[in-house]
Short mmCIF file of C-alpha atoms in Angstrom, two decimals:
data_model
loop_
_atom_site.label_atom_id
_atom_site.label_comp_id
_atom_site.label_asym_id
_atom_site.label_seq_id
_atom_site.Cartn_x
_atom_site.Cartn_y
_atom_site.Cartn_z
CA MET D 256 9.52 -47.11 -170.92
CA ALA D 257 6.49 -46.91 -168.92
CA MET D 258 4.40 -43.92 -169.40
CA LEU D 259 3.41 -42.61 -166.23
CA GLN D 260 -0.30 -40.89 -165.16
CA PRO D 261 -0.88 -37.36 -166.12
CA SER D 262 -0.59 -36.22 -162.74
CA SER D 263 3.43 -36.29 -163.23
CA LYS D 264 3.65 -36.89 -166.64
CA LEU D 265 3.93 -34.08 -170.09
CA VAL D 266 5.86 -30.24 -168.95
CA VAL D 267 7.18 -29.96 -172.47
CA CYS D 268 6.33 -30.50 -176.13
CA PHE D 269 7.31 -29.12 -179.09
CA LEU D 270 7.47 -30.13 -182.70
CA LEU D 271 9.74 -28.92 -184.80
CA CYS D 272 9.21 -28.60 -188.28
CA LEU D 273 10.11 -26.27 -191.52
CA ALA D 274 12.27 -24.49 -188.36
CA VAL D 275 9.30 -23.96 -185.91
CA ALA D 276 8.92 -25.15 -183.00
CA VAL D 277 5.52 -25.16 -180.92
CA CYS D 278 5.88 -25.55 -177.44
CA CYS D 279 2.91 -26.15 -174.70
CA CYS D 280 4.01 -25.63 -170.27
CA PHE D 281 3.02 -26.56 -167.08
CA ARG D 282 5.02 -25.86 -163.41
CA LEU D 283 3.93 -27.59 -160.51
CA GLN D 284 4.66 -25.72 -157.40
CA ALA D 285 7.82 -27.12 -156.03
CA ALA D 286 9.67 -26.74 -152.25
CA PRO D 287 12.67 -23.58 -152.21
CA VAL D 288 15.45 -25.41 -153.19
CA VAL D 289 19.18 -23.34 -152.65
CA VAL D 290 21.80 -23.67 -155.11
CA ILE D 291 25.47 -22.90 -154.77
CA THR D 292 26.91 -21.49 -158.67
CA ASN D 293 29.99 -20.76 -157.79
CA LEU D 294 32.18 -22.20 -154.17
CA PRO D 295 35.55 -20.97 -154.70
CA ALA D 296 38.65 -22.96 -155.32
CA TYR D 297 40.12 -24.32 -151.87
CA GLY D 298 43.43 -21.42 -151.36
CA THR D 299 41.47 -18.25 -152.99
CA THR D 300 39.43 -15.75 -152.27
CA ASP D 301 36.81 -14.99 -154.83
CA THR D 302 32.95 -14.61 -153.45
CA LEU D 303 30.19 -17.85 -152.85
CA LYS D 304 27.26 -17.10 -155.04
CA GLY D 305 24.66 -18.67 -156.07
CA PHE D 306 20.86 -18.38 -155.93
CA VAL D 307 17.37 -19.54 -154.17
CA LEU D 308 14.52 -21.00 -155.81
CA GLY D 309 10.61 -20.44 -154.10
CA ALA D 310 12.68 -18.07 -152.22
CA ASN D 311 10.68 -15.23 -150.64
CA PRO D 312 14.27 -11.92 -150.72
CA ALA D 313 11.51 -9.89 -148.99
CA THR D 314 11.04 -11.80 -145.63
CA GLU D 315 13.78 -14.58 -146.29
CA SER D 316 17.84 -14.19 -146.42
CA VAL D 317 20.20 -16.72 -146.49
CA ALA D 318 23.07 -17.58 -143.76
CA VAL D 319 26.43 -18.32 -144.73
CA PHE D 320 28.64 -20.76 -142.83
CA ILE D 321 31.60 -21.82 -143.64
CA TYR D 322 34.72 -25.10 -141.96
CA VAL D 323 38.63 -24.62 -140.92
CA PRO D 324 40.27 -27.64 -140.13
CA GLY D 325 41.84 -26.09 -137.28
CA CYS D 326 38.56 -24.17 -136.05
CA GLY D 327 35.77 -25.37 -136.84
CA TRP D 328 32.16 -23.06 -138.95
CA VAL D 329 32.33 -19.93 -138.16
CA SER D 330 29.30 -17.60 -139.77
CA LYS D 331 30.02 -15.31 -142.96
CA PRO D 332 31.00 -13.16 -143.67
CA PHE D 333 30.17 -11.24 -140.14
CA CYS D 334 28.82 -11.30 -136.99
CA SER D 335 27.12 -8.78 -137.75
CA PRO D 336 24.80 -8.93 -139.30
CA GLN D 337 25.05 -12.55 -140.52
CA LEU D 338 22.27 -12.99 -143.03
CA THR D 339 22.87 -12.61 -146.64
CA THR D 340 20.35 -10.46 -148.97
CA ILE D 341 18.84 -12.16 -151.44
CA GLN D 342 17.71 -10.29 -154.46
CA ALA D 343 14.50 -9.42 -156.35
CA ASN D 344 15.65 -12.29 -158.56
CA GLY D 345 16.86 -15.17 -156.47
CA SER D 346 20.78 -14.88 -156.25
CA TRP D 347 23.04 -14.10 -153.68
CA SER D 348 26.37 -14.02 -152.84
CA ALA D 349 28.37 -13.72 -150.16
CA ASN D 350 32.69 -13.27 -149.10
CA ILE D 351 33.81 -16.20 -147.21
CA THR D 352 37.41 -15.15 -146.24
CA THR D 353 36.84 -11.81 -144.49
CA GLY D 354 38.29 -13.60 -141.32
CA GLY D 355 42.34 -14.22 -143.16
CA SER D 356 43.91 -16.46 -144.76
CA GLY D 357 42.81 -19.58 -142.25
CA ASP D 358 39.85 -18.64 -144.15
CA THR D 359 40.95 -19.78 -147.72
CA THR D 360 41.66 -23.54 -146.45
CA ALA D 361 38.02 -23.73 -145.94
CA THR D 362 36.79 -27.70 -146.50
CA ARG D 363 33.05 -27.01 -145.92
CA VAL D 364 30.57 -24.46 -146.81
CA ALA D 365 27.50 -24.58 -145.66
CA VAL D 366 24.05 -22.01 -146.74
CA LEU D 367 20.65 -22.10 -144.98
CA LEU D 368 17.36 -20.01 -146.09
CA VAL D 369 15.87 -18.39 -142.62
CA SER D 370 13.09 -16.03 -142.54
CA ASN D 371 14.79 -12.03 -141.30
CA THR D 372 13.07 -12.90 -138.14
CA TYR D 373 16.59 -15.18 -137.35
CA ASN D 374 18.69 -14.24 -134.46
CA GLN D 375 20.60 -17.14 -133.61
CA PRO D 376 24.17 -16.51 -131.94
CA CYS D 377 27.38 -15.94 -134.15
CA VAL D 378 29.30 -18.89 -134.30
CA VAL D 379 32.78 -19.17 -134.18
CA CYS D 380 34.78 -22.04 -134.44
CA SER D 381 32.12 -24.39 -133.42
CA ASN D 382 32.57 -28.11 -134.32
CA THR D 383 29.37 -28.34 -135.08
CA LEU D 384 26.90 -25.91 -136.25
CA PRO D 385 23.82 -25.55 -133.57
CA THR D 386 21.06 -28.38 -134.59
CA ASN D 387 19.36 -25.44 -133.54
CA ILE D 388 20.38 -23.84 -136.18
CA TYR D 389 19.76 -26.54 -138.96
CA VAL D 390 15.63 -26.69 -138.02
CA LEU D 391 15.68 -22.87 -139.06
CA ALA D 392 17.31 -23.43 -141.93
CA ILE D 393 13.57 -23.58 -144.75
CA ALA D 394 16.20 -24.70 -146.98
CA LYS D 395 19.96 -26.00 -147.80
CA ALA D 396 22.96 -26.74 -148.85
CA VAL D 397 26.29 -28.44 -147.19
CA VAL D 398 29.49 -28.98 -149.86
CA THR D 399 32.45 -30.42 -149.48
CA ARG D 400 34.87 -28.80 -151.54
CA PRO D 401 38.22 -30.61 -153.21
CA SER D 402 41.71 -29.90 -150.90
CA PRO D 403 44.76 -31.13 -151.54
CA GLY D 404 45.27 -34.34 -150.50
CA VAL D 405 41.69 -35.58 -150.35
CA ARG D 406 40.99 -37.17 -153.65
CA PHE D 407 37.54 -36.92 -155.49
CA LEU D 408 35.54 -39.23 -158.11
CA SER D 409 32.42 -38.00 -160.08
CA PHE D 410 29.93 -41.54 -159.98
CA SER D 411 26.13 -40.88 -160.36
CA GLY D 412 25.72 -37.48 -161.34
CA TYR D 413 27.73 -36.06 -157.28
CA ASP D 414 30.47 -35.69 -156.37
CA TRP D 415 31.87 -38.19 -154.37
CA TRP D 416 35.65 -37.07 -151.61
CA LEU D 417 37.09 -40.79 -151.07
CA LYS D 418 38.72 -42.56 -147.37
CA ASN D 419 42.37 -42.23 -146.34
CA SER D 420 43.28 -42.92 -143.52
CA GLY D 421 47.65 -43.71 -142.10
CA GLY D 422 46.20 -46.06 -139.48
CA LEU D 423 43.09 -47.84 -138.12
CA VAL D 424 39.52 -46.33 -137.50
CA GLY D 425 36.04 -47.35 -137.62
CA PRO D 426 33.98 -49.20 -138.93
CA GLY D 427 35.97 -51.72 -138.40
CA PRO D 428 38.68 -50.72 -136.92
CA ASN D 429 40.65 -50.98 -141.26
CA TYR D 430 42.77 -49.47 -142.70
CA PHE D 431 41.19 -47.51 -145.45
CA SER D 432 42.82 -46.42 -149.46
CA ASP D 433 41.50 -43.51 -151.62
CA PHE D 434 44.31 -46.46 -154.45
CA THR D 435 41.93 -46.68 -157.06
CA ASN D 436 42.69 -50.51 -157.06
CA ASN D 437 40.31 -50.00 -154.36
CA VAL D 438 37.19 -47.22 -155.50
CA TRP D 439 37.38 -46.86 -159.50
CA THR D 440 34.39 -46.78 -161.74
CA ASP D 441 34.44 -48.63 -164.60
CA THR D 442 33.53 -47.39 -168.79
CA ASN D 443 29.91 -48.60 -167.73
CA GLY D 444 30.08 -45.44 -164.65
CA TRP D 445 29.67 -48.11 -162.04
CA LEU D 446 31.15 -48.00 -159.10
CA HIS D 447 33.45 -51.17 -157.42
CA LEU D 448 34.65 -50.55 -153.83
CA ARG D 449 37.65 -53.49 -152.91
CA ILE D 450 38.63 -54.95 -149.84
CA THR D 451 42.34 -55.57 -151.33
CA HIS D 452 45.16 -57.28 -149.32
CA ARG D 453 48.36 -55.16 -150.05
CA SER D 454 51.76 -54.87 -147.81
CA ASN D 455 50.23 -57.82 -145.90
CA THR D 456 47.42 -54.74 -144.72
CA TRP D 457 44.16 -55.51 -146.09
CA GLN D 458 42.70 -52.43 -146.95
CA CYS D 459 38.52 -50.96 -146.85
CA ALA D 460 36.72 -48.92 -149.28
CA GLU D 461 34.69 -46.38 -148.54
CA ILE D 462 33.06 -43.16 -150.30
CA VAL D 463 31.67 -39.69 -149.18
CA SER D 464 29.24 -37.19 -151.39
CA ALA D 465 30.75 -33.75 -151.65
CA ARG D 466 27.10 -32.65 -150.93
CA THR D 467 23.78 -33.28 -148.12
CA PHE D 468 21.34 -34.27 -149.83
CA GLY D 469 18.03 -34.12 -146.64
CA PRO D 470 14.49 -35.41 -146.42
CA GLY D 471 14.03 -37.68 -149.55
CA ASN D 472 13.92 -40.73 -151.38
CA TYR D 473 17.50 -42.98 -151.92
CA ARG D 474 18.32 -45.21 -153.66
CA TYR D 475 21.72 -48.08 -154.38
CA GLU D 476 21.34 -50.46 -157.38
CA LEU D 477 23.79 -52.86 -156.98
CA ASN D 478 25.14 -55.37 -159.43
CA SER D 479 27.32 -58.13 -157.52
CA ALA D 480 24.70 -60.55 -155.30
CA VAL D 481 24.83 -59.57 -151.77
CA ASP D 482 25.00 -63.47 -150.87
CA ALA D 483 27.93 -63.88 -152.89
CA ILE D 484 29.52 -60.66 -149.67
CA ASN D 485 31.85 -63.39 -147.58
CA THR D 486 30.23 -63.38 -143.88
CA ASN D 487 33.18 -61.19 -142.66
CA ALA D 488 32.55 -58.32 -144.60
CA THR D 489 29.79 -56.09 -144.35
CA LEU D 490 28.78 -52.83 -147.40
CA GLY D 491 27.25 -50.07 -146.49
CA LEU D 492 25.26 -47.63 -148.43
CA PHE D 493 24.09 -45.46 -146.11
CA THR D 494 23.79 -41.88 -144.23
CA TRP D 495 26.71 -40.13 -142.09
CA SER D 496 27.39 -36.79 -139.33
CA ASP D 497 30.43 -36.39 -137.60
CA ASP D 498 27.82 -33.89 -135.30
CA PRO D 499 26.94 -37.04 -132.78
CA ALA D 500 23.54 -35.41 -132.77
CA PHE D 501 20.42 -38.21 -133.38
CA THR D 502 23.35 -40.58 -133.74
CA ASP D 503 24.73 -39.18 -136.07
CA ARG D 504 21.54 -38.80 -138.38
CA GLU D 505 22.90 -42.52 -139.67
CA ILE D 506 20.23 -44.90 -141.20
CA ASP D 507 21.16 -47.93 -143.17
CA VAL D 508 21.35 -49.97 -145.66
CA GLU D 509 23.91 -52.90 -144.86
CA GLY D 510 25.00 -55.86 -146.69
CA GLY D 511 26.00 -59.06 -144.80
CA ARG D 512 26.29 -61.96 -142.10
CA TRP D 513 28.41 -60.15 -139.17
CA GLU D 514 30.26 -63.27 -139.06
CA ASN D 515 27.81 -65.18 -138.26
CA PRO D 516 27.40 -68.02 -141.34
CA ALA D 517 24.48 -70.21 -139.87
CA ASP D 518 22.32 -66.59 -140.53
CA THR D 519 19.86 -67.19 -143.41
CA ASN D 520 19.46 -63.32 -143.62
CA ASN D 521 21.80 -61.46 -145.65
CA ALA D 522 20.65 -57.87 -145.75
CA GLN D 523 19.27 -55.62 -142.87
CA PHE D 524 17.77 -52.04 -142.42
CA VAL D 525 19.18 -49.38 -139.46
CA VAL D 526 17.77 -46.01 -137.82
CA GLN D 527 21.18 -45.89 -135.57
CA PRO D 528 20.63 -46.80 -131.93
CA TYR D 529 20.92 -50.63 -134.03
CA TYR D 530 20.08 -51.50 -130.55
CA ALA D 531 17.18 -49.57 -129.73
CA ALA D 532 13.45 -51.05 -130.28
CA ASN D 533 12.38 -51.82 -133.91
CA HIS D 534 15.69 -50.23 -135.06
CA LEU D 535 16.58 -53.15 -136.65
CA VAL D 536 15.50 -55.30 -139.20
CA ARG D 537 17.20 -58.36 -140.81
CA TYR D 538 16.04 -59.87 -144.62
CA ARG D 539 17.13 -62.08 -147.37
CA VAL D 540 18.07 -61.31 -150.95
CA PRO D 541 18.08 -64.40 -153.31
CA PRO D 542 20.81 -66.00 -153.17
CA GLY D 543 22.39 -65.32 -156.89
CA LEU D 544 21.10 -62.39 -157.13
CA THR D 545 22.70 -59.72 -158.65
CA ASN D 546 20.80 -57.14 -160.03
CA SER D 547 19.11 -55.40 -156.55
CA THR D 548 17.58 -51.82 -155.65
CA HIS D 549 18.18 -51.25 -152.02
CA LEU D 550 15.82 -47.27 -150.88
CA TYR D 551 14.67 -45.50 -147.93
CA VAL D 552 12.18 -42.24 -147.63
CA TRP D 553 13.33 -40.24 -145.12
CA GLU D 554 10.61 -38.29 -144.29
CA THR D 555 10.69 -36.10 -141.40
CA ASN D 556 8.46 -38.78 -139.52
CA ARG D 557 9.05 -41.44 -140.83
CA ILE D 558 12.29 -43.87 -142.69
CA SER D 559 10.52 -45.91 -145.01
CA TYR D 560 12.57 -48.63 -146.68
CA GLN D 561 12.92 -51.55 -149.91
CA ALA D 562 13.90 -53.91 -151.50
CA GLN D 563 13.22 -55.01 -154.87
CA THR D 564 14.91 -57.08 -157.41
CA GLY D 565 16.17 -55.00 -160.48
CA ALA D 566 16.23 -51.45 -160.91
CA TYR D 567 13.58 -49.35 -159.02
CA SER D 568 10.01 -50.10 -159.58
CA ALA D 569 7.93 -46.68 -158.23
CA ALA D 570 5.14 -49.38 -158.50
CA ALA D 571 7.06 -51.70 -155.78
CA THR D 572 5.83 -55.18 -157.78
CA ASN D 573 9.68 -56.41 -157.85
CA LEU D 574 9.29 -56.20 -153.78
CA ILE D 575 12.31 -58.21 -151.68
CA SER D 576 11.47 -57.04 -148.78
CA SER D 577 9.52 -54.00 -146.99
CA TYR D 578 9.68 -51.63 -143.86
CA VAL D 579 8.79 -48.55 -142.32
CA PHE D 580 10.48 -46.96 -138.88
CA THR D 581 6.96 -45.05 -137.83
CA ASN D 582 9.01 -44.36 -134.03
CA THR D 583 8.80 -40.43 -134.92
CA ALA D 584 10.66 -38.97 -131.95
CA ASP D 585 13.96 -41.50 -133.48
CA VAL D 586 13.84 -39.89 -136.40
CA PRO D 587 17.25 -38.49 -137.49
CA ALA D 588 16.56 -34.61 -138.27
CA SER D 589 19.13 -33.51 -141.44
CA GLY D 590 21.70 -31.74 -141.12
CA ASP D 591 25.28 -31.67 -142.14
CA GLU D 592 24.82 -35.35 -143.36
CA ASN D 593 26.85 -37.34 -146.75
CA VAL D 594 25.88 -40.10 -148.26
CA ARG D 595 28.65 -42.57 -147.48
CA LEU D 596 28.74 -45.97 -150.00
CA ASN D 597 31.66 -48.44 -148.35
CA LEU D 598 32.68 -52.44 -147.91
CA TRP D 599 34.89 -53.04 -144.93
CA LEU D 600 36.35 -55.87 -142.10
CA VAL D 601 33.57 -56.33 -139.73
CA ASN D 602 35.64 -56.86 -136.45
CA GLY D 603 38.72 -55.50 -138.88
CA ASP D 604 38.49 -59.91 -139.48
CA HIS D 605 40.40 -60.74 -143.30
CA PRO D 606 37.85 -62.78 -145.39
CA THR D 607 37.36 -66.16 -144.49
CA ASP D 608 38.74 -67.26 -147.35
CA SER D 609 42.03 -65.11 -147.29
CA ASN D 610 40.26 -63.37 -151.06
CA GLU D 611 39.43 -59.75 -151.67
CA VAL D 612 36.14 -58.51 -151.93
CA GLU D 613 34.29 -56.91 -154.54
CA VAL D 614 31.18 -55.45 -154.50
CA ILE D 615 29.61 -53.51 -157.74
CA ILE D 616 27.25 -50.26 -157.69
CA LYS D 617 24.52 -49.27 -160.71
CA SER D 618 24.13 -46.41 -159.16
CA PHE D 619 23.55 -44.02 -156.31
CA ASN D 620 19.94 -41.56 -156.55
CA PHE D 621 18.02 -39.37 -154.70
CA VAL D 622 15.00 -37.79 -155.11
CA PRO D 623 13.45 -34.74 -153.25
CA LEU D 624 10.14 -35.32 -151.87
CA GLY D 625 6.76 -33.59 -153.14
CA THR D 626 5.22 -34.31 -156.00
CA ALA D 627 7.21 -34.21 -159.53
CA PRO D 628 7.65 -29.98 -160.38
CA GLY D 629 6.98 -29.72 -163.71
CA VAL D 630 9.38 -27.83 -166.70
CA VAL D 631 9.20 -24.99 -168.23
CA LEU D 632 10.97 -24.77 -172.12
CA GLY D 633 13.61 -21.69 -172.70
CA ASN D 634 15.95 -20.30 -175.61
CA VAL D 635 14.85 -22.79 -177.99
CA ARG D 636 17.52 -23.09 -180.84
CA VAL D 637 17.17 -23.73 -184.44
CA ALA D 638 21.01 -24.21 -185.80
CA ALA D 639 19.16 -25.78 -189.03
CA ALA D 640 16.86 -28.26 -190.35
CA SER D 641 17.92 -31.16 -188.11
CA GLN D 642 19.47 -29.30 -185.09
CA PHE D 643 17.57 -28.59 -182.40
CA HIS D 644 18.77 -27.84 -178.98
CA CYS D 645 16.89 -25.50 -176.25
CA ASP D 646 17.30 -24.56 -172.45
CA LEU D 647 14.95 -26.43 -169.83
CA ASN D 648 14.26 -24.60 -166.69
CA VAL D 649 13.86 -27.36 -164.54
CA GLN D 650 13.84 -28.10 -160.37
CA PRO D 651 17.11 -29.41 -159.11
CA ASP D 652 17.52 -32.66 -158.11
CA PHE D 653 15.17 -34.35 -159.96
CA HIS D 654 15.41 -36.62 -162.68
CA TYR D 655 13.98 -36.10 -165.87
CA ALA D 656 13.93 -38.44 -169.39
CA VAL D 657 13.54 -36.80 -172.86
CA GLN D 658 11.43 -38.84 -175.83
CA THR D 659 10.84 -38.24 -179.27
CA SER D 660 8.32 -39.35 -181.39
CA SER D 661 6.95 -38.67 -184.93
CA ASN D 662 3.59 -39.55 -184.43
CA LEU D 663 2.72 -38.67 -181.30
CA VAL D 664 1.77 -42.68 -180.84
CA GLN D 665 5.48 -44.08 -180.56
CA TRP D 666 8.30 -42.40 -178.73
CA GLN D 667 11.40 -43.84 -177.72
CA GLN D 668 13.93 -42.28 -174.63
CA GLN D 669 16.02 -39.62 -176.41
CA ALA D 670 18.18 -39.14 -173.03
CA SER D 671 18.79 -38.91 -169.76
CA LEU D 672 18.98 -35.99 -167.43
CA LEU D 673 19.64 -35.32 -163.78
CA ALA D 674 19.50 -31.72 -163.31
CA THR D 675 22.38 -30.80 -161.24
CA ASN D 676 21.08 -26.72 -161.70
CA ALA D 677 18.41 -24.96 -162.22
CA THR D 678 18.33 -25.07 -166.15
CA LEU D 679 19.11 -28.27 -168.33
CA SER D 680 20.52 -27.38 -172.32
CA PHE D 681 19.21 -29.68 -174.62
CA ALA D 682 21.22 -30.62 -178.58
CA ASP D 683 19.41 -32.61 -181.04
CA THR D 684 21.76 -32.35 -183.65
CA ASN D 685 20.35 -35.48 -185.93
CA THR D 686 16.29 -35.04 -186.77
CA ALA D 687 16.23 -37.16 -189.91
CA THR D 688 12.64 -36.20 -189.74
CA ARG D 689 10.99 -32.74 -191.17
CA ALA D 690 8.55 -33.20 -187.79
CA ARG D 691 9.55 -34.92 -184.80
CA PHE D 692 7.83 -33.92 -181.12
CA TYR D 693 10.01 -33.96 -177.87
CA ARG D 694 9.12 -34.14 -174.84
CA ILE D 695 10.15 -34.41 -171.21
CA VAL D 696 9.01 -36.73 -168.73
CA THR D 697 9.57 -36.09 -164.79
CA LEU D 698 10.12 -39.69 -163.93
CA PRO D 699 9.14 -40.26 -160.27
#
């Protein structure tokens, strides 16, 4: 692995020698983060719990909302008081079933970190959470919880639910199927999306992230040639909210020719609405290129797009195309949007060669905005001379690489970790040398 610059590199190093661990630690400031640690299972009355990193319990609280099918979004636990107290250690808990049995069927939960001066009207059976509530959020966690009849899968360290329609729906319109021959992950953990022809019907594929990510870096690595996608099919890599505000908060990378075989371009960057001036930029992924990365950086005042050959490179030396959207008035504000990955037929028209269409996505990565925070070492455990365990206090959503060395000169990657919580556990049970150094690299 290439060495990172010192400002974003070493955050923990320690030596295991004769059962003695020595460490040096650095901690960088990071933006506040809301984490849900206990999401009650569908149909239960368990308590919603979590914690907030970087909050001030004296001046801030959390506002909790649930989405109940047939009703809409509802403030929890009550309309008065609306806010839930944050404890001195950053933890919080809320009863989200105070309204009766209907609350146990809630499919979505939103937890917003807000100032104690928050004074918005109570939300009762609203199709969407008001935009100004999201604007007031210092940080937030919005998640979809598993419910009966919805298939979930794990991909790239995140949970996703699968779209399934009994009739024609958008985009297209098309039929969407959650069958395992339309959507699956292989032994590499790569995602396969496939348009199939079954029972005389073309069926498309779409997965939706169970959580909202918000502004940050969105990276999609493909293992299929974009140029080979059938002229009538489109690959979508995008954010979407059912809330119509900001044109559904839709930010797209799309692969396809939109039924125009003469188009030498085969992909596009889009900020919806696509028909507005400078909202859509077409580009060409080289024919035969199977490994490419397509990304956008969503900030409050701009959206920066790139397409790269191969895996993501922070240096962008492998650039295919780039575009920076700077119309601040049209940059969507984050709300309850999710990431969606789909493969569908334009206007519902079958592939030109009548063959099924498949695209493989190697990974999806989200990285928050700002400087990558450091790590703090905690709870070191040396079980034996050849076994080392430790906990790493980290910032959720960042990626970390564990590297090892016996001489502090040559380093090898031991593990790659995604922080889905504030603590990561690392174990090395096969330390072959008496002296072994470790370091944790925060990835860009």
